[in-house]
CSV table of C-alpha atoms in Angstrom, one decimal:
chain,number,residue,atom,x,y,z
A,958,UNK,CA,62.5,-32.2,-38.9
A,959,UNK,CA,60.4,-34.5,-36.7
A,960,UNK,CA,62.8,-34.1,-33.8
A,961,UNK,CA,62.7,-30.3,-34.2
A,962,UNK,CA,58.8,-30.3,-34.2
A,963,UNK,CA,58.9,-32.5,-31.0
A,964,UNK,CA,61.3,-30.0,-29.4
A,965,UNK,CA,59.2,-27.0,-30.3
A,966,UNK,CA,56.1,-28.8,-29.0
A,967,UNK,CA,57.9,-29.6,-25.7
A,968,UNK,CA,58.8,-25.9,-25.3
A,969,UNK,CA,55.2,-24.9,-26.0
A,970,UNK,CA,53.9,-27.3,-23.4
A,971,UNK,CA,56.4,-26.0,-20.8
A,972,UNK,CA,55.5,-22.4,-21.6
A,973,UNK,CA,51.8,-23.1,-21.2
A,974,UNK,CA,52.3,-25.0,-18.0
A,975,UNK,CA,54.4,-22.1,-16.6
A,976,UNK,CA,51.8,-19.6,-17.6
A,977,UNK,CA,49.1,-21.6,-15.8
A,978,UNK,CA,51.0,-21.2,-12.6
A,979,UNK,CA,50.8,-17.4,-12.6
A,980,UNK,CA,47.9,-15.0,-11.8
A,981,UNK,CA,46.1,-13.6,-14.8
A,982,UNK,CA,47.8,-10.3,-15.1
A,983,UNK,CA,45.5,-9.1,-17.9
A,984,UNK,CA,42.4,-9.8,-15.8
A,985,UNK,CA,44.0,-8.1,-12.8
A,986,UNK,CA,44.5,-5.0,-14.9
A,987,UNK,CA,41.0,-5.0,-16.2
A,988,UNK,CA,39.7,-5.3,-12.6
A,989,UNK,CA,42.0,-2.5,-11.5
A,990,UNK,CA,41.0,-0.1,-14.3
A,991,UNK,CA,37.3,-0.8,-13.5
A,992,UNK,CA,37.7,-0.4,-9.8
A,993,UNK,CA,39.9,2.7,-9.6
A,994,UNK,CA,37.7,4.7,-12.0
A,995,UNK,CA,34.6,4.0,-9.8
A,996,UNK,CA,36.2,4.1,-6.4
A,997,UNK,CA,34.2,6.3,-3.9
A,998,UNK,CA,35.7,5.3,-0.6
A,999,UNK,CA,39.3,4.6,0.1
A,1000,UNK,CA,42.5,5.1,-1.9
A,1001,UNK,CA,43.9,2.8,-4.6
A,1002,UNK,CA,47.5,1.7,-3.7
A,1003,UNK,CA,49.8,-0.4,-5.9
A,1004,UNK,CA,51.9,-2.7,-3.9
A,1005,UNK,CA,54.8,-4.9,-5.0
A,1006,UNK,CA,55.1,-8.6,-4.4
A,1007,UNK,CA,58.6,-9.4,-5.8
A,1008,UNK,CA,58.6,-7.9,-9.2
A,1009,UNK,CA,54.8,-8.0,-9.6
A,1010,UNK,CA,52.7,-5.0,-8.9
A,1011,UNK,CA,49.1,-5.5,-7.7
A,1012,UNK,CA,46.2,-3.4,-6.6
A,1013,UNK,CA,45.1,-2.8,-3.0
A,1014,UNK,CA,42.5,-0.4,-1.6
A,1015,UNK,CA,43.3,1.4,1.7
A,1016,UNK,CA,40.5,2.9,3.7
A,1017,UNK,CA,41.5,4.9,6.8
A,1018,UNK,CA,39.7,4.4,10.1
A,1019,UNK,CA,37.2,7.0,11.2
A,1020,UNK,CA,38.8,7.0,14.6
A,1021,UNK,CA,42.4,8.0,15.4
A,1022,UNK,CA,44.3,6.1,16.4
A,1023,UNK,CA,42.7,3.1,14.8
A,1024,UNK,CA,41.9,-0.1,16.6
A,1025,UNK,CA,44.2,-1.9,14.1
A,1026,UNK,CA,44.3,-2.9,10.5
A,1027,UNK,CA,42.3,-5.5,8.6
A,1028,UNK,CA,43.7,-7.1,5.5
A,1029,UNK,CA,40.8,-8.4,3.3
A,1030,UNK,CA,41.2,-11.4,1.0
A,1031,UNK,CA,38.4,-12.0,-1.5
A,1032,UNK,CA,37.2,-15.3,-2.9
A,1033,UNK,CA,37.7,-17.0,-6.3
A,1034,UNK,CA,38.1,-14.9,-9.4
A,1035,UNK,CA,36.9,-11.5,-8.1
A,1036,UNK,CA,38.4,-8.3,-6.9
A,1037,UNK,CA,39.2,-6.2,-3.7
A,1038,UNK,CA,36.0,-4.1,-4.0
A,1039,UNK,CA,33.6,-6.9,-4.8
A,1040,UNK,CA,30.1,-5.6,-3.9
A,1041,UNK,CA,29.1,-8.7,-1.9
A,1042,UNK,CA,30.8,-9.2,1.5
A,1043,UNK,CA,34.2,-7.6,0.6
A,1044,UNK,CA,33.0,-4.0,0.0
A,1045,UNK,CA,30.7,-4.0,3.0
A,1046,UNK,CA,33.6,-5.1,5.2
A,1047,UNK,CA,36.1,-2.7,3.5
A,1048,UNK,CA,33.9,0.3,4.1
A,1049,UNK,CA,32.0,-0.8,7.2
A,1050,UNK,CA,35.0,-1.7,9.5
A,1051,UNK,CA,36.5,1.8,9.2
A,1052,UNK,CA,33.3,3.2,10.7
A,1053,UNK,CA,34.0,1.1,13.7
A,1054,UNK,CA,37.6,2.2,14.1
A,1055,UNK,CA,39.6,-0.2,11.8
A,1056,UNK,CA,41.7,0.7,8.8
A,1057,UNK,CA,41.2,-1.8,6.0
A,1058,UNK,CA,43.5,-2.9,3.2
A,1059,UNK,CA,41.7,-5.0,0.6
A,1060,UNK,CA,44.1,-7.0,-1.6
A,1061,UNK,CA,43.8,-8.2,-5.1
A,1062,UNK,CA,44.6,-11.8,-4.7
A,1063,UNK,CA,45.9,-14.0,-7.5
A,1064,UNK,CA,43.2,-14.8,-10.0
A,1065,UNK,CA,42.6,-17.0,-13.1
A,1066,UNK,CA,40.2,-16.8,-16.1
A,1067,UNK,CA,36.5,-17.3,-15.3
A,1068,UNK,CA,36.4,-20.9,-16.3
A,1069,UNK,CA,39.1,-22.0,-13.7
A,1070,UNK,CA,38.0,-24.0,-10.7
A,1071,UNK,CA,39.5,-24.3,-7.2
A,1072,UNK,CA,41.9,-27.0,-8.2
A,1073,UNK,CA,43.5,-24.7,-10.8
A,1074,UNK,CA,44.3,-22.2,-8.1
A,1075,UNK,CA,46.6,-24.6,-6.1
A,1076,UNK,CA,49.7,-23.7,-8.1
A,1077,UNK,CA,49.0,-20.0,-7.3
A,1078,UNK,CA,49.3,-20.5,-3.6
A,1079,UNK,CA,53.0,-19.5,-3.7
A,1080,UNK,CA,52.0,-16.1,-4.9
A,1081,UNK,CA,49.8,-15.5,-1.8
A,1082,UNK,CA,52.4,-15.0,0.9
A,1083,UNK,CA,54.3,-12.2,-0.9
A,1084,UNK,CA,51.0,-10.2,-1.4
A,1085,UNK,CA,50.1,-10.6,2.3
A,1086,UNK,CA,53.6,-9.6,3.3
A,1087,UNK,CA,53.4,-6.5,1.1
A,1088,UNK,CA,50.0,-5.7,2.8
A,1089,UNK,CA,51.5,-6.1,6.3
A,1090,UNK,CA,54.5,-3.9,5.4
A,1091,UNK,CA,52.1,-1.2,4.0
A,1092,UNK,CA,50.0,-1.1,7.2
A,1093,UNK,CA,53.1,-1.0,9.4
A,1094,UNK,CA,54.3,2.0,7.3
A,1095,UNK,CA,51.1,3.7,8.4
A,1096,UNK,CA,51.9,3.1,12.0
A,1097,UNK,CA,49.5,0.1,12.4
A,1098,UNK,CA,50.9,-2.9,14.2
A,1099,UNK,CA,47.8,-4.8,15.3
A,1100,UNK,CA,46.8,-6.6,12.1
A,1101,UNK,CA,44.0,-9.1,11.5
A,1102,UNK,CA,43.5,-11.1,8.3
A,1103,UNK,CA,39.9,-11.6,7.0
A,1104,UNK,CA,39.4,-14.0,4.1
A,1105,UNK,CA,36.3,-15.2,2.3
A,1106,UNK,CA,35.9,-18.6,0.7
A,1107,UNK,CA,39.1,-19.3,-1.4
A,1108,UNK,CA,40.6,-16.2,0.3
A,1109,UNK,CA,40.0,-17.8,3.6
A,1110,UNK,CA,41.9,-21.0,2.5
A,1111,UNK,CA,44.7,-18.8,1.2
A,1112,UNK,CA,44.9,-17.0,4.6
A,1113,UNK,CA,45.0,-20.3,6.4
A,1114,UNK,CA,47.8,-21.6,4.2
A,1115,UNK,CA,49.7,-18.4,5.0
A,1116,UNK,CA,49.4,-19.0,8.7
A,1117,UNK,CA,50.7,-22.6,8.5
A,1118,UNK,CA,54.0,-20.9,9.4
A,1119,UNK,CA,54.2,-18.6,12.5
A,1120,UNK,CA,53.5,-15.0,11.6
A,1121,UNK,CA,54.1,-12.7,14.5
A,1122,UNK,CA,52.7,-9.7,12.7
A,1123,UNK,CA,49.2,-11.3,12.5
A,1124,UNK,CA,47.1,-11.0,15.6
A,1125,UNK,CA,44.1,-12.9,14.4
A,1126,UNK,CA,42.3,-14.5,11.4
A,1127,UNK,CA,38.7,-14.4,10.4
A,1128,UNK,CA,37.7,-17.1,7.9
A,1129,UNK,CA,34.3,-16.6,6.3
A,1130,UNK,CA,32.5,-19.4,4.3
A,1131,UNK,CA,35.5,-21.7,4.6
A,1132,UNK,CA,35.1,-24.9,2.6
A,1133,UNK,CA,36.9,-28.1,1.8
A,1134,UNK,CA,37.8,-28.0,-1.9
A,1135,UNK,CA,39.8,-30.9,-3.2
A,1136,UNK,CA,43.3,-30.7,-1.8
A,1137,UNK,CA,42.4,-27.6,0.2
A,1138,UNK,CA,41.4,-29.2,3.5
A,1139,UNK,CA,41.0,-26.5,6.2
A,1140,UNK,CA,40.8,-29.1,9.0
A,1141,UNK,CA,44.3,-30.2,8.3
A,1142,UNK,CA,45.6,-26.6,8.3
A,1143,UNK,CA,43.7,-25.7,11.5
A,1144,UNK,CA,45.5,-28.4,13.4
A,1145,UNK,CA,48.8,-26.4,13.1
A,1146,UNK,CA,47.6,-22.8,13.1
A,1147,UNK,CA,48.3,-21.2,16.5
A,1148,UNK,CA,47.0,-17.7,15.6
A,1149,UNK,CA,43.5,-17.0,17.1
A,1150,UNK,CA,40.8,-17.9,14.5
A,1151,UNK,CA,37.2,-16.9,14.1
A,1152,UNK,CA,35.4,-19.4,11.8
A,1153,UNK,CA,32.3,-17.5,10.6
A,1154,UNK,CA,29.7,-18.9,8.3
A,1155,UNK,CA,25.9,-18.7,7.6
A,1156,UNK,CA,23.2,-21.2,8.3
A,1157,UNK,CA,22.4,-21.0,4.6
A,1158,UNK,CA,26.0,-21.2,3.5
A,1159,UNK,CA,27.3,-23.6,0.8
A,1160,UNK,CA,26.8,-27.3,1.4
A,1161,UNK,CA,30.5,-28.2,2.1
A,1162,UNK,CA,31.0,-25.3,4.5
A,1163,UNK,CA,28.1,-26.6,6.6
A,1164,UNK,CA,28.9,-30.3,6.4
A,1165,UNK,CA,32.6,-29.7,7.5
A,1166,UNK,CA,31.9,-27.3,10.4
A,1167,UNK,CA,32.1,-30.0,13.0
A,1168,UNK,CA,35.3,-31.4,11.4
A,1169,UNK,CA,36.9,-27.9,11.4
A,1170,UNK,CA,36.0,-27.3,15.1
A,1171,UNK,CA,37.4,-30.7,16.2
A,1172,UNK,CA,40.7,-30.1,14.3
A,1173,UNK,CA,41.3,-26.6,15.6
A,1174,UNK,CA,43.2,-25.6,18.7
A,1175,UNK,CA,40.3,-25.1,21.1
A,1176,UNK,CA,42.0,-22.3,23.2
A,1177,UNK,CA,42.5,-20.0,20.2
A,1178,UNK,CA,39.5,-21.0,18.0
A,1179,UNK,CA,35.9,-19.7,17.9
A,1180,UNK,CA,33.2,-20.9,15.5
A,1181,UNK,CA,30.0,-18.9,14.9
A,1182,UNK,CA,27.1,-19.6,12.7
A,1183,UNK,CA,25.0,-16.6,11.7
A,1184,UNK,CA,21.3,-17.5,11.3
A,1185,UNK,CA,19.8,-16.8,7.9
A,1186,UNK,CA,23.1,-15.8,6.3
A,1187,UNK,CA,24.2,-17.2,2.9
A,1188,UNK,CA,27.7,-17.6,1.5
A,1189,UNK,CA,28.0,-13.9,0.8
A,1190,UNK,CA,26.0,-12.7,3.9
A,1191,UNK,CA,23.6,-10.9,1.6
A,1192,UNK,CA,21.3,-8.9,3.7
A,1193,UNK,CA,23.4,-9.6,6.8
A,1194,UNK,CA,26.2,-7.1,6.2
A,1195,UNK,CA,25.6,-5.1,9.4
A,1196,UNK,CA,25.8,-8.3,11.5
A,1197,UNK,CA,28.9,-9.4,9.6
A,1198,UNK,CA,30.8,-6.2,10.2
A,1199,UNK,CA,29.7,-6.1,13.9
A,1200,UNK,CA,30.8,-9.7,14.4
A,1201,UNK,CA,34.3,-9.1,12.9
A,1202,UNK,CA,34.7,-5.9,14.9
A,1203,UNK,CA,33.7,-7.4,18.2
A,1204,UNK,CA,35.9,-10.4,17.8
A,1205,UNK,CA,38.9,-8.4,16.6
A,1206,UNK,CA,38.5,-5.9,19.4
A,1207,UNK,CA,38.6,-8.6,22.0
A,1208,UNK,CA,42.1,-9.7,20.8
A,1209,UNK,CA,43.7,-6.8,22.4
């Protein structure tokens, strides 16, 4: 009986550990139901990453043909139409000629911290790949990744391997969180990078700016501090959209 209880306990631990390595599907569905019902701009699309379906929001460019496509990657625990930073980019860039595709990134319950997200990194690449395939199906070949906070770290990890489909990467509010050290990744990323942050950004983003710049490939890396901007660029949305647009347009 004792051996049986130990065996059952071991199975339970393994199942729990396995579950902790996957995005919170129930939370993703709650976000999806909430977003789709209230969506005013853009169209909800359900993409497939392996056998997992996830939400993305596609917003067509106001101009035809578009300058290119921007894949947006939100920060920790939120969704692809988050009102701070993500939604302004999602809806503002199309007015400047870019199509945007905002992805639901892997998420965990609210109490999770950045270290809990490390096992989810393997789920990131298939979602970005699905986004790239979707944009290419719309006839869009010039694709830029734009990630905020944890989404920026995820995007950097994705580009540790050469990705010919990605023309550039904008990281916003990039920080060093435990094992996620952007300076280490920037050493090997050859894709053009815009490292964008605010003068009132979170402490770690500001303190590691010099380290990030020193580690990056100087010929493909640009760093810009926006005066007065906080981590979410509250009140600086117009300048944020303009900065991403101007840098992305110069990649051509």
